[in-house]
Amino acid sequence: MNLKNVKSEASLKELSALTTDVSLQEKAKLHALEKIDQNKQSIFKKVMSSMKPNSVHDGVKTLAVRVNSSH
């Protein structure tokens, strides 16, 4: 009887350790994804700024006009 109790306690501890591990992993994944997203955005900004500024501005203007006209 005693051995069973010890075993179940150990498995409970292991389970709780595993669950905290998983939540930490999830947090780490989210953090990594956020970092990747930030990197993508900065790369995108760099690409956009390296392009001809006129074409970018024109594109933004036409987009704004489209959005305004649809409302």
Tab-separated table of C-alpha atoms in Angstrom:
chain	number	residue	atom	x	y	z
A	1	MET	CA	0.000	0.000	0.000
A	2	ASN	CA	2.713	2.432	1.000
A	3	LEU	CA	4.674	1.968	-2.216
A	4	LYS	CA	1.617	2.796	-4.316
A	5	ASN	CA	1.142	6.082	-2.461
A	6	VAL	CA	4.759	7.057	-2.978
A	7	LYS	CA	4.509	6.187	-6.664
A	8	SER	CA	1.352	8.236	-7.198
A	9	GLU	CA	2.862	11.201	-5.362
A	10	ALA	CA	5.962	11.005	-7.520
A	11	SER	CA	3.905	10.808	-10.692
A	12	LEU	CA	1.838	13.803	-9.556
A	13	LYS	CA	5.015	15.778	-8.979
A	14	GLU	CA	6.300	14.701	-12.377
A	15	LEU	CA	3.009	15.697	-13.965
A	16	SER	CA	3.044	19.144	-12.402
A	17	ALA	CA	6.673	19.548	-13.456
A	18	LEU	CA	5.716	18.520	-16.975
A	19	THR	CA	2.801	20.940	-17.125
A	20	THR	CA	4.949	23.859	-15.970
A	21	ASP	CA	7.519	22.755	-18.529
A	22	VAL	CA	4.903	22.795	-21.274
A	23	SER	CA	3.619	26.242	-20.323
A	24	LEU	CA	7.190	27.525	-20.288
A	25	GLN	CA	7.742	26.004	-23.713
A	26	GLU	CA	4.578	27.669	-25.000
A	27	LYS	CA	5.736	31.020	-23.637
A	28	ALA	CA	9.129	30.511	-25.244
A	29	LYS	CA	7.469	29.634	-28.556
A	30	LEU	CA	5.285	32.741	-28.421
A	31	HIS	CA	8.300	34.872	-27.573
A	32	ALA	CA	10.258	33.382	-30.461
A	33	LEU	CA	7.337	33.959	-32.826
A	34	GLU	CA	7.074	37.580	-31.697
A	35	LYS	CA	10.790	38.047	-32.332
A	36	ILE	CA	10.490	36.484	-35.786
A	37	ASP	CA	7.534	38.765	-36.505
A	38	GLN	CA	9.516	41.825	-35.427
A	39	ASN	CA	12.420	40.749	-37.623
A	40	LYS	CA	10.080	40.289	-40.587
A	41	GLN	CA	8.604	43.735	-40.025
A	42	SER	CA	12.014	45.402	-39.815
A	43	ILE	CA	13.162	43.599	-42.967
A	44	PHE	CA	9.948	44.656	-44.700
A	45	LYS	CA	10.487	48.269	-43.624
A	46	LYS	CA	14.082	48.148	-44.874
A	47	VAL	CA	12.946	46.773	-48.218
A	48	MET	CA	10.216	49.381	-48.497
A	49	SER	CA	12.585	52.229	-47.645
A	50	SER	CA	15.212	50.940	-50.075
A	51	MET	CA	12.654	51.043	-52.887
A	52	LYS	CA	11.903	54.280	-54.683
A	53	PRO	CA	10.075	56.449	-52.134
A	54	ASN	CA	7.770	57.853	-54.821
A	55	SER	CA	6.316	54.489	-55.764
A	56	VAL	CA	5.763	53.594	-52.107
A	57	HIS	CA	3.995	56.872	-51.405
A	58	ASP	CA	1.841	56.503	-54.508
A	59	GLY	CA	0.867	53.006	-53.400
A	60	VAL	CA	-0.058	54.252	-49.949
A	61	LYS	CA	-2.081	57.111	-51.430
A	62	THR	CA	-4.080	54.841	-53.723
A	63	LEU	CA	-4.684	52.449	-50.826
A	64	ALA	CA	-5.941	55.291	-48.629
A	65	VAL	CA	-8.215	56.535	-51.402
A	66	ARG	CA	-9.642	53.043	-51.895
A	67	VAL	CA	-10.293	52.606	-48.179
A	68	ASN	CA	-11.973	56.002	-47.896
A	69	SER	CA	-14.157	55.520	-50.956
A	70	SER	CA	-15.419	52.127	-49.755
A	71	HIS	CA	-16.765	53.714	-46.544
